[in-house]
Coordinates of C-alpha atoms and ligand atoms in Angstrom, one line a residue:
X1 CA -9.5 -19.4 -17.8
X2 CA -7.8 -17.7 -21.2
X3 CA -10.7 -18.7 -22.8
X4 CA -13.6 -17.7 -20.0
X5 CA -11.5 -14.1 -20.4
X6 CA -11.8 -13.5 -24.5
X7 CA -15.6 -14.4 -24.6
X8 CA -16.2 -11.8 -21.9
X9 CA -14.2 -9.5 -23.7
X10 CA -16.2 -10.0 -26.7
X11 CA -19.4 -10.0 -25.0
X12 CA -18.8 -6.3 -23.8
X13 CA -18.0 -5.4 -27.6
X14 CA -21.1 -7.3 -28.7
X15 CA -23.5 -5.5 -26.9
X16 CA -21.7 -2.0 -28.0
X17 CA -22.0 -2.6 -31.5
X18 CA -25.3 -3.7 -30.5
X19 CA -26.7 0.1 -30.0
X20 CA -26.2 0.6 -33.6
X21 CA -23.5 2.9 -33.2
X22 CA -21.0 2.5 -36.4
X23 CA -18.0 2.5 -34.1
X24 CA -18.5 1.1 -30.9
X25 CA -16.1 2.2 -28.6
X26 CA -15.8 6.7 -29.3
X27 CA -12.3 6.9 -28.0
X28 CA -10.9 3.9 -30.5
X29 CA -11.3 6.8 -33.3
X30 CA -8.5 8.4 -34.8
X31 CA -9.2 11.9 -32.9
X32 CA -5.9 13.2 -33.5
X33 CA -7.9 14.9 -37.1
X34 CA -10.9 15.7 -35.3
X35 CA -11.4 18.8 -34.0
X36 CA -13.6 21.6 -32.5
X37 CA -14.9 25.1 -34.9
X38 CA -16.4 27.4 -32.9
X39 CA -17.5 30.7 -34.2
X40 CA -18.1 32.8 -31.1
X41 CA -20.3 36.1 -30.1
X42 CA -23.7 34.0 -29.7
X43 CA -25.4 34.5 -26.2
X44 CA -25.9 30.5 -24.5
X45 CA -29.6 30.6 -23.8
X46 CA -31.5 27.8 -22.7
X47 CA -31.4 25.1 -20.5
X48 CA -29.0 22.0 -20.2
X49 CA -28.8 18.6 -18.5
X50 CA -26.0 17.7 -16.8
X51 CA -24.8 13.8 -16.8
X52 CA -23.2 11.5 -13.9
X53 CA -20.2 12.5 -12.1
X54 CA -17.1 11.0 -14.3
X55 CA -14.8 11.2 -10.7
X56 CA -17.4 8.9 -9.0
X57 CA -18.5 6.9 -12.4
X58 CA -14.1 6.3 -12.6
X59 CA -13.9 5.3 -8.4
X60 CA -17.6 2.9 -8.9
X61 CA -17.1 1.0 -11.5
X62 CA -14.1 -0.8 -10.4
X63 CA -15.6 -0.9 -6.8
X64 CA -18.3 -3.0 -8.8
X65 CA -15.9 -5.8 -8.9
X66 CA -15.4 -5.8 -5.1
X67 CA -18.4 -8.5 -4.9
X68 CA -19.4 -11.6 -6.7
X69 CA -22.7 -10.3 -7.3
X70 CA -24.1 -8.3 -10.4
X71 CA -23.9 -4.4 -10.1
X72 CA -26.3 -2.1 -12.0
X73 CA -25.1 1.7 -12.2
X74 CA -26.9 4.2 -13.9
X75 CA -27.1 8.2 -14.7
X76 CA -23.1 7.0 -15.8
X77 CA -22.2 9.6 -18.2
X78 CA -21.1 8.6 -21.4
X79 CA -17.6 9.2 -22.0
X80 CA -14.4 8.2 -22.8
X81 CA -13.0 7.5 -19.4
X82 CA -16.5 5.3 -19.0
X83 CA -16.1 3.2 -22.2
X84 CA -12.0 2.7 -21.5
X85 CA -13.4 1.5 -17.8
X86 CA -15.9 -0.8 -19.1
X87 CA -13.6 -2.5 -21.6
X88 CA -11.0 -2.9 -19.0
X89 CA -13.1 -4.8 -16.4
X90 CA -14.5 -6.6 -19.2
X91 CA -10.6 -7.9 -19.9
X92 CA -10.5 -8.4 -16.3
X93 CA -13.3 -11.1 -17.2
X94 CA -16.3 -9.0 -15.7
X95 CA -19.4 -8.9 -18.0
X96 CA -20.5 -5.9 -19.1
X97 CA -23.4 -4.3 -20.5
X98 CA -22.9 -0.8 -21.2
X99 CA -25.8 1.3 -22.5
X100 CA -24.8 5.3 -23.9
X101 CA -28.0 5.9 -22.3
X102 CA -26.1 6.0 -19.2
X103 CA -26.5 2.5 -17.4
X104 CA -23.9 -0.1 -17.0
X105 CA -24.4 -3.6 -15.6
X106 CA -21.3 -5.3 -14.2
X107 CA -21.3 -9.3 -13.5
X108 CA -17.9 -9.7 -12.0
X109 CA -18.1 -13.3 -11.0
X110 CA -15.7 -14.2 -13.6
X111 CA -13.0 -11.7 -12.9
X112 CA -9.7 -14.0 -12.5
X113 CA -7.5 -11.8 -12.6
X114 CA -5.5 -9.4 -10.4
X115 CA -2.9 -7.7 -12.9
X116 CA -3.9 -4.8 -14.8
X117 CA -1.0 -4.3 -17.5
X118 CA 0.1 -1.0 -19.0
X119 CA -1.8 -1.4 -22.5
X120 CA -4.7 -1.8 -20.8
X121 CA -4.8 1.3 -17.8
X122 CA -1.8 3.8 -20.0
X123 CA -5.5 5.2 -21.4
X124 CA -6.2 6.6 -18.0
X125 CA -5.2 8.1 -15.1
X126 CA -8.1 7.1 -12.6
X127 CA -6.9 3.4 -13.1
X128 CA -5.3 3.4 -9.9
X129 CA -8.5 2.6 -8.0
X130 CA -8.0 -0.9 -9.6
X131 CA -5.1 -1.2 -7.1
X132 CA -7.4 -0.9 -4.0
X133 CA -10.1 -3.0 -5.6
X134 CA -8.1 -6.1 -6.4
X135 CA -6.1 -5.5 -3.0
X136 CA -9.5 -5.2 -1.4
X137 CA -10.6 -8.5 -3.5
X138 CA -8.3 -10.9 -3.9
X139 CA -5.2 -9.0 -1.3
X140 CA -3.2 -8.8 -4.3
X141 CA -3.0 -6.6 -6.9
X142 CA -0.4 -6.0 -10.2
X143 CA -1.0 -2.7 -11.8
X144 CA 1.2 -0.3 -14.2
X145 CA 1.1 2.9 -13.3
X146 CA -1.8 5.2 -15.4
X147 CA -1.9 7.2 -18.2
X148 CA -4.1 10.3 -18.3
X149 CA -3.9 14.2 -18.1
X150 CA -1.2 16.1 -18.3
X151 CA -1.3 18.6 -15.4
X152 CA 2.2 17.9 -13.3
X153 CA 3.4 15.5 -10.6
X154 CA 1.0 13.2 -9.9
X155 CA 2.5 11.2 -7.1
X156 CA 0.6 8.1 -5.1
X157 CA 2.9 8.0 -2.7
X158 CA -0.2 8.6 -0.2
X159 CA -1.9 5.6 -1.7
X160 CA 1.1 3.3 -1.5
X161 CA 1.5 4.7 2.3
X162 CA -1.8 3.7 3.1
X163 CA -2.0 0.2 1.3
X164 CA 1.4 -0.8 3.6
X165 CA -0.5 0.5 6.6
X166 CA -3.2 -1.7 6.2
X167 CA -0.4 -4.3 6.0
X168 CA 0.6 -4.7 2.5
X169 CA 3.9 -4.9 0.7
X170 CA 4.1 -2.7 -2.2
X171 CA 6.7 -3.1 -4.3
X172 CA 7.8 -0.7 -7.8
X173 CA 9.2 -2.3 -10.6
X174 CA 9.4 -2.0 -14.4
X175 CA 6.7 0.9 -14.4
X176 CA 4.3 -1.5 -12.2
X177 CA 2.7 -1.4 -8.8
X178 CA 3.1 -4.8 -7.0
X179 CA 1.1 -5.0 -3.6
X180 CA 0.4 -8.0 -1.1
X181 CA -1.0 -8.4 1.3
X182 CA -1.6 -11.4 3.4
X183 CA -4.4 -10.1 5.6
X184 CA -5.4 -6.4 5.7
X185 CA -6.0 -4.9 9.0
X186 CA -7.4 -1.8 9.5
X187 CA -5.5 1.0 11.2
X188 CA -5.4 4.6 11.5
X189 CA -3.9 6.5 8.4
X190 CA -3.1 10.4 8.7
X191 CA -2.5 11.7 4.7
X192 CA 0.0 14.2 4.7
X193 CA -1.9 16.2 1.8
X194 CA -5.6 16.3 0.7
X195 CA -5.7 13.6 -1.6
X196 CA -9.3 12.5 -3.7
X197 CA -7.0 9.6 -4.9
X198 CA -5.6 8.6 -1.9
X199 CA -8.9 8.7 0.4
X200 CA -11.2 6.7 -2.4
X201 CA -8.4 4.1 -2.9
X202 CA -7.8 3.4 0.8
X203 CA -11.4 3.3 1.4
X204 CA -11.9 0.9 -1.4
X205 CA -9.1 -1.5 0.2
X206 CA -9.8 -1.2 3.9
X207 CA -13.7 -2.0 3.6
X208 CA -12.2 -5.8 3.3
X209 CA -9.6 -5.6 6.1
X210 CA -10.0 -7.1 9.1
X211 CA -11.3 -4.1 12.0
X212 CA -11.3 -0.5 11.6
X213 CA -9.7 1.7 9.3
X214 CA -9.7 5.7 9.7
X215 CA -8.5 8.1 7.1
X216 CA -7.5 11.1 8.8
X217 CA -7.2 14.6 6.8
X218 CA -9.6 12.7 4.1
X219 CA -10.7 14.5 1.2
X220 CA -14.4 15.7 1.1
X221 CA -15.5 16.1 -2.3
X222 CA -19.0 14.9 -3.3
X223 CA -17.4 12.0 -5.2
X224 CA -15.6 10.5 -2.0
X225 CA -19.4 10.3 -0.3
X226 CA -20.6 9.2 -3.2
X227 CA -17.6 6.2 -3.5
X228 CA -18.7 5.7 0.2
X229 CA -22.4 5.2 -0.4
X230 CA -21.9 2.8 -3.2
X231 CA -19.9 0.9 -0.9
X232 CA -22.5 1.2 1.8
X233 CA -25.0 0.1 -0.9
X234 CA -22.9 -3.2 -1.3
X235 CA -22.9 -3.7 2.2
X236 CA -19.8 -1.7 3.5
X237 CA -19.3 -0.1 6.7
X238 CA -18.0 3.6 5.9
X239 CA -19.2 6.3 7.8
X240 CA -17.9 9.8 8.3
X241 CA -17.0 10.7 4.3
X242 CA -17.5 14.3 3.7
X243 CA -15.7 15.0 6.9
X244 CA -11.8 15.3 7.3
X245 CA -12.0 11.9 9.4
X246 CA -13.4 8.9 7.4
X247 CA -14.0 5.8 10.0
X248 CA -14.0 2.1 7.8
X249 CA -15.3 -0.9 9.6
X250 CA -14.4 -4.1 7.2
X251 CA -16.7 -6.2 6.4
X252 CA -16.4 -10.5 5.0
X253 CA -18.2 -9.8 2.1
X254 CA -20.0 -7.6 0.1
X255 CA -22.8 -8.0 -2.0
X256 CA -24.8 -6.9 -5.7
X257 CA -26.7 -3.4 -5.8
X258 CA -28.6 -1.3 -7.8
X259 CA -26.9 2.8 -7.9
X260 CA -27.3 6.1 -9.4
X261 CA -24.4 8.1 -9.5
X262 CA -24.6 11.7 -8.3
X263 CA -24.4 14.5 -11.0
X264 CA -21.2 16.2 -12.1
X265 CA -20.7 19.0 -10.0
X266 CA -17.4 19.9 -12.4
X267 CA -19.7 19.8 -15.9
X268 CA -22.0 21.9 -14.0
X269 CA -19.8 24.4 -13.1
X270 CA -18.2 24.5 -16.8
X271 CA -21.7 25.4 -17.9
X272 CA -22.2 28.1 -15.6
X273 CA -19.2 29.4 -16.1
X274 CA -19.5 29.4 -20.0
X275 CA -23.2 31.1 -19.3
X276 CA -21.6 34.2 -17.9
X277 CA -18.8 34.6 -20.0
X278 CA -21.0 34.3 -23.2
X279 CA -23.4 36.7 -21.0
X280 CA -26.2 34.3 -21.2
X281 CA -29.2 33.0 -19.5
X282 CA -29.0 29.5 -18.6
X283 CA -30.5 26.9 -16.2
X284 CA -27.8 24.6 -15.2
X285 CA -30.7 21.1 -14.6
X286 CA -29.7 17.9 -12.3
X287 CA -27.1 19.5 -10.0
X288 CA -26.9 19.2 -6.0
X289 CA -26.2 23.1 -5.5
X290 CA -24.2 23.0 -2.5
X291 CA -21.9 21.2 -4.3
X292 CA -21.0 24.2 -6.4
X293 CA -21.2 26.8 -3.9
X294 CA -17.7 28.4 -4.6
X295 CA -18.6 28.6 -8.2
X296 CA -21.7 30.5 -6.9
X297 CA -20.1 32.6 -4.5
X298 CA -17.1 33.2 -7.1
X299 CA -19.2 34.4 -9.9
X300 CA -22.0 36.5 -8.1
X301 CA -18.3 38.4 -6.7
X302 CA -18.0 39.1 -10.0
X303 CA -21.3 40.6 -10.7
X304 CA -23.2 37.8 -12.2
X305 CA -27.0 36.6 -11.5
X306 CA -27.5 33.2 -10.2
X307 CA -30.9 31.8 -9.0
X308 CA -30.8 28.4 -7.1
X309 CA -33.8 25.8 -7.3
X310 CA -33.9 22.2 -5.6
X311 CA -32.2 20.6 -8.5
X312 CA -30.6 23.8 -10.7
X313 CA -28.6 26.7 -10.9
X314 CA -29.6 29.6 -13.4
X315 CA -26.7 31.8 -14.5
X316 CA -27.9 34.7 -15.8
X317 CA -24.9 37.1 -17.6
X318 CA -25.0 41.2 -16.3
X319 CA -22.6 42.3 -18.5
X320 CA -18.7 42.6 -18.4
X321 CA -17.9 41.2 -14.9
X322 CA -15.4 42.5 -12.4
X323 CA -12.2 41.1 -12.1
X324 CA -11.8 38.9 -9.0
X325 CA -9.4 36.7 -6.6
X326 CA -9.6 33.0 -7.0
X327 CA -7.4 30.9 -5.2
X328 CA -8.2 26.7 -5.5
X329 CA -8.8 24.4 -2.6
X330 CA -9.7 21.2 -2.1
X331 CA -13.8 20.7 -1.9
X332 CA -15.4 22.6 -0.3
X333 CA -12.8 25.5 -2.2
X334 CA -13.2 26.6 -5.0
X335 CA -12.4 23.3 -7.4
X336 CA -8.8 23.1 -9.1
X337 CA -11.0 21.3 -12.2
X338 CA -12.8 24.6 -13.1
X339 CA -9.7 27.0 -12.8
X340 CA -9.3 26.8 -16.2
X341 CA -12.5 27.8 -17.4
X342 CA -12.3 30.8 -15.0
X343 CA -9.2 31.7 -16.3
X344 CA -11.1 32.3 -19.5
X345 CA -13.8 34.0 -18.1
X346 CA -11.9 36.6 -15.9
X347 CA -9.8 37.4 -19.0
X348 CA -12.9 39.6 -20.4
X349 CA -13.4 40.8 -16.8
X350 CA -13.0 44.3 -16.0
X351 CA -9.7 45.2 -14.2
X352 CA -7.0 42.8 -12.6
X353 CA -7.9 39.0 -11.2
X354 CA -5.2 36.7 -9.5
X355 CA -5.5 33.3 -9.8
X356 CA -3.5 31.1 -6.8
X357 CA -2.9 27.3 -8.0
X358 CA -3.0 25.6 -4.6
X359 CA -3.5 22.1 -5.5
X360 CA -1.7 21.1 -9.2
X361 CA 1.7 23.0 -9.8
X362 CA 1.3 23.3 -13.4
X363 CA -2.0 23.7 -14.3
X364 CA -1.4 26.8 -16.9
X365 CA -0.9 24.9 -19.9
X366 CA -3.7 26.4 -21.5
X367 CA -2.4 30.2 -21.0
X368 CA 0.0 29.9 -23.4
X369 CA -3.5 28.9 -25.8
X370 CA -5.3 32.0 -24.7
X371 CA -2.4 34.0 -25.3
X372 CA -2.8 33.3 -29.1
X373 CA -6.3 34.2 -28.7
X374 CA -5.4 37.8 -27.3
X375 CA -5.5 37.1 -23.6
X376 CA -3.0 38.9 -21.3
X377 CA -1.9 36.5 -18.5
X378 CA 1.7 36.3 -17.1
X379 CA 2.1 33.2 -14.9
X380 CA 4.7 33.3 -12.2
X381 CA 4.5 29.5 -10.4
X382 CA 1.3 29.2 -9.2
X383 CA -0.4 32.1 -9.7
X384 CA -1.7 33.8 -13.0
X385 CA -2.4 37.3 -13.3
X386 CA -4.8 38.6 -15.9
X387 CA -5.7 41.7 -16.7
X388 CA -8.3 41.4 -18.1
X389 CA -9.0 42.3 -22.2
X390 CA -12.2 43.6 -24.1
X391 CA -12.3 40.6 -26.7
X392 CA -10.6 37.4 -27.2
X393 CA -10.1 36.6 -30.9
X394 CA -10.3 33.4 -32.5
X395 CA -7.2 31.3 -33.2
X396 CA -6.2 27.6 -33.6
X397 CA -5.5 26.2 -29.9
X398 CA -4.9 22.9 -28.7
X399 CA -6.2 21.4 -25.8
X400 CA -3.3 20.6 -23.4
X401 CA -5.8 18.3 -20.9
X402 CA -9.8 18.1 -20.3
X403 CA -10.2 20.7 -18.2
X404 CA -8.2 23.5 -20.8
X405 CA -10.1 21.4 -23.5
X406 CA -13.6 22.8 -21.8
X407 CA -11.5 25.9 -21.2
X408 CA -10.8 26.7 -24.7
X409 CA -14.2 26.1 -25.6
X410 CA -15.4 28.9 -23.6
X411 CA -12.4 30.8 -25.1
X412 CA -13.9 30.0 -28.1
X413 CA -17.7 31.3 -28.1
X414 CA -16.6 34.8 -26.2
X415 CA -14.0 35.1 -29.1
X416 CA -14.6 36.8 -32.4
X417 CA -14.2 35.0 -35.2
X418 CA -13.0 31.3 -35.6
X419 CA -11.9 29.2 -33.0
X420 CA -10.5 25.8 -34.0
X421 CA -9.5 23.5 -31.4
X422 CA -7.0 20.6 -31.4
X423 CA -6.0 17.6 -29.4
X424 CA -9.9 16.9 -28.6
X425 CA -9.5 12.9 -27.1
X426 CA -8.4 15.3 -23.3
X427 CA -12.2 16.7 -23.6
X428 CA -14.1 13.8 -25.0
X429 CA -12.6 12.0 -21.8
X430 CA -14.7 13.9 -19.9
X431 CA -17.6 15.5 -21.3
X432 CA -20.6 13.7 -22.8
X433 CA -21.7 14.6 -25.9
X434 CA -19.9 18.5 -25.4
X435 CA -20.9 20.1 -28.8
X436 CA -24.4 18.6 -28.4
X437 CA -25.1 20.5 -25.5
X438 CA -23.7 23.8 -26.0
X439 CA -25.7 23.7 -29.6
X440 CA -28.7 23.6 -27.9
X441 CA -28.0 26.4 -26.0
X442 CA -27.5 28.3 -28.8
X443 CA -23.9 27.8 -30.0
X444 CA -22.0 27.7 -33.2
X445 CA -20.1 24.8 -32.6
X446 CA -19.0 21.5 -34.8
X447 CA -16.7 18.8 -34.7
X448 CA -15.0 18.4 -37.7
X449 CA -12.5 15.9 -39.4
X450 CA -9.3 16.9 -41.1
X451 CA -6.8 15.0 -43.3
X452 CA -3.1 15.2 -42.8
X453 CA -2.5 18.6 -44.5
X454 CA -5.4 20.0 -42.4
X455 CA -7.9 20.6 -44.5
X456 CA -11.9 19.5 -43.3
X457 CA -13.1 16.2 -44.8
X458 CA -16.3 16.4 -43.3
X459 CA -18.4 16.7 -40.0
X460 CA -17.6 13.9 -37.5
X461 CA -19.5 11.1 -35.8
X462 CA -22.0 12.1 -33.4
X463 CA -19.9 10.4 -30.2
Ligands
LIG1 C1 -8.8 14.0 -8.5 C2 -9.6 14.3 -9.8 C3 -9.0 15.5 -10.5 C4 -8.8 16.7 -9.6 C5 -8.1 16.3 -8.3 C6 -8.1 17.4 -7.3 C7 -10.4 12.1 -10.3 C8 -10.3 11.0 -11.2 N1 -9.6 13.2 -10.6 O1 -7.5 13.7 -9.0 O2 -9.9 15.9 -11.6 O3 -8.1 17.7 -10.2 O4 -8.7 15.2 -7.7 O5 -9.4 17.8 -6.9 O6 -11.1 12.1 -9.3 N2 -0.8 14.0 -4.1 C9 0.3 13.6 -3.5 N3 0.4 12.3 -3.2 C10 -0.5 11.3 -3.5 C11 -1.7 11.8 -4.1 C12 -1.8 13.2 -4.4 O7 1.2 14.4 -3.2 O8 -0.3 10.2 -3.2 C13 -1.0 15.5 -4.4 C14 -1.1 15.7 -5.9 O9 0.2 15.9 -6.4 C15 -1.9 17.0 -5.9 C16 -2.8 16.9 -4.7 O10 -2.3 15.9 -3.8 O11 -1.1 18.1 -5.7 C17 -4.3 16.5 -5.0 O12 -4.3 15.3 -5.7 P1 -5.5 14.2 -5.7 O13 -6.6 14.8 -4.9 O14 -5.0 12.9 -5.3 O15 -5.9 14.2 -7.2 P2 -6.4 13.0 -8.0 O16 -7.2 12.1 -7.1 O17 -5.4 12.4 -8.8

């Protein structure tokens, strides 16, 4: 068995260093000297490709493990949350083949195991979702609690709550999550708050339990039907995701499929948000456009052009916009994920915006950033009020989690001057190949290595 688990665990690593890349996995490099220049003032013109959702990509690959049978996911994007996934079902005992094209194959015959210790899910946060795979798989399952961002309380209290209705013991000790489970049987489970979390990992857990499960006051976003139709794929019995009441009929088994993960309706809406506030002209490519219409609706209130195709979004910039309202909601509201970013944006906006925090209560860590670039936000609990300023300036800023990370960047190419930005492991997490794409639209971006005393060495890897 000890043995069956390091050769899979080596195989994973040999197909990596395979690509030809000189490191493998991205996130193992020291990023805590690399950062992000950005000299800002140029317009983002162009067209850009947006990659596979990272909130299904987190919820599907460990799903993948729920059969016997191999798995083949593609349009995955290619980050670090990705390559810290593959590498821990691969020391689960899975097989994996992942390409940075975007496609992963999973063989997850040989997965022995149901404990997931801290050094292997403190990297991050969406690890979680291995607790309702392995209860769904083998009805038990030992797993620390995660790492990840930074943005307040993150309780699973709704998870736990659901996993002991389907008629598991759960059990906290020593920082891990014990739960048990001689048979799971499906029942009906009210959440007492809108929870992504919550709804994916009970879904993953009940589509093994015996009769019907339904998740009432379910979250919606595109990610939870798209968890739900990978399931289906394999053979599950999920109907209802996207509405507030999600119905599970468990199945015996489930089975090997071929997926394509939808695109990532949170990238897409950094871009377009980035587009306006740099006043640009850019076509937002591979998006489902309902998805993002708060983003829409937010930023045509603000006086912005956007033209929607089939399969894209154009953002065209009109100038300095008006200050609005934004308050966050879960899907279909405006997303808490691209707060940040809009933060940015309405602090060049004419007049006063108030932004209302409804769903993370302390998701301002990146004001205090702004502030140092000439921003003028107070912040009084939830909501932020910004009035909004002619120019942000450049200054050194940190990213305090992804979403500030992408935030910052923005920051960075409205501001004059230079605009060096720390901390960058929160946004590599999360955004494939993030320079890359905002060079093509016309930005002055690098990534750049310092030594201790922070001076540059030299440009980075590509990642
Ligand atoms: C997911 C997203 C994250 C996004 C968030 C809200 C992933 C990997 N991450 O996070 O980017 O910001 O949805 O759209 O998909 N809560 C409880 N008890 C629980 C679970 C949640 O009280 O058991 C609360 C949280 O504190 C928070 C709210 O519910 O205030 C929403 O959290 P949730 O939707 O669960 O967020 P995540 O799934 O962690």
């Amino acid at each position: 068995m000890e043995s069956d688990h390091i050769y899979n665990s080596l195989y994973m690593v040999f197909v990596l260093t395979g690509m030809g890349g000189e490191v493998p996995f991205p996130w193992k490099r020291n990023k805590k000297l690399e950062k992000l220049l950005i000299r800002g003032g140029k317009r983002l013109k162009g067209t850009v490709k947006v990659s596979g959702a990272k909130n299904a990509a987190v919820a599907i690959l460990p799903a993948a493990i729920m059969t016997d049978e191999k798995c083949i996911i593609d349009n995955l994007p290619y980050i670090d949350d990705v390559t810290v996934l593959a590498e821990i079902l691969s020391e689960l005992g899975a097989r994996v083949t992942l390409d940075p094209a975007g496609r992963i194959t999973i063989e997850p015959s040989y997965v022995n195991t149901y404990r997931a210790d801290y050094n292997m899910v403190k990297r991050m946060r969406a690890s979680y979702y291995l607790l309702g795979v392995l209860l769904g798989r083998f009805g038990r399952a030992e797993v620390a609690f995660p790492g990840g961002c930074e943005i307040g309380v993150r309780p699973i209290d709704q998870h736990i709550k659901g996993f002991e209705a389907l008629g598991a013991n759960v059990n906290i000790k020593n920082g891990i999550i014990y739960a048990e489970a001689e048979k799971l049987i499906g029942t009906e489970i009210y959440l007492d708050v809108v929870s992504v979390g919550a709804t994916i990992n009970i879904m993953l857990a009940a589509v093994r339990a015996e009769g019907t499960t339904t998740i009432v006051n379910a979250a919606k976003e595109p990610h939870v039907v798209d968890v739900a139709n990978f399931l289906n794929t394999m053979g599950a019995n999920i109907k209802g995701a996207g509405t507030d009441i999600i119905r599970i009929d468990g199945v015996d088994k489930l089975y090997g499929c071929e997926y394509t993960i939808i695109p990532d309706q949170i990238e897409a809406g950094t871009f377009m948000i980035a587009a306006a506030a740099t006043n640009g002209d850019v076509t937002v490519k591979n998006v489902i456009p309902k998805h993002l219409e708060a983003v829409t609706a937010k930023l045509l209130e603000t006086g912005m052009k956007v033209v929607e195709g089939d399969d894209y979004l154009r953002v065209v910039g009109t100038g300095v916009p008006r200050g609005v309202n934004v308050k966050t909601f879960p899907y279909p509201g405006f997303p808490t994920d691209l707060q940040q970013p809009m933060t940015v944006f309405l602090s060049i906006a004419d007049g006063t915006s108030i932004i209302t925090e409804n769903v993370w209560e302390s998701r301002y860590k990146h004001v205090a950033e702004l502030k140092k670039m000439g921003a003028n936000i107070k912040v009084d609990d939830r909501i932020a009020i910004i009035e909004g300023v002619e120019q942000l300036t450049g200054a050194p800023v940190k990213a305090t989690d992804l979403r500030a990370g992408a935030a910052l960047i923005i920051a960075g190419l409205i501001a004059d001057g230079v605009t060096e930005i720390g901390n960058i492991k929160h946004i590599d997490r999360g955004y494939e190949h993030i320079e890359h794409k905002f060079i093509k639209l016309g930005a002055d971006i690098e990534r750049i290595t310092v030594d201790q005393d922070g001076n540059v060495k030299k440009p980075s890897l590509v990642v």
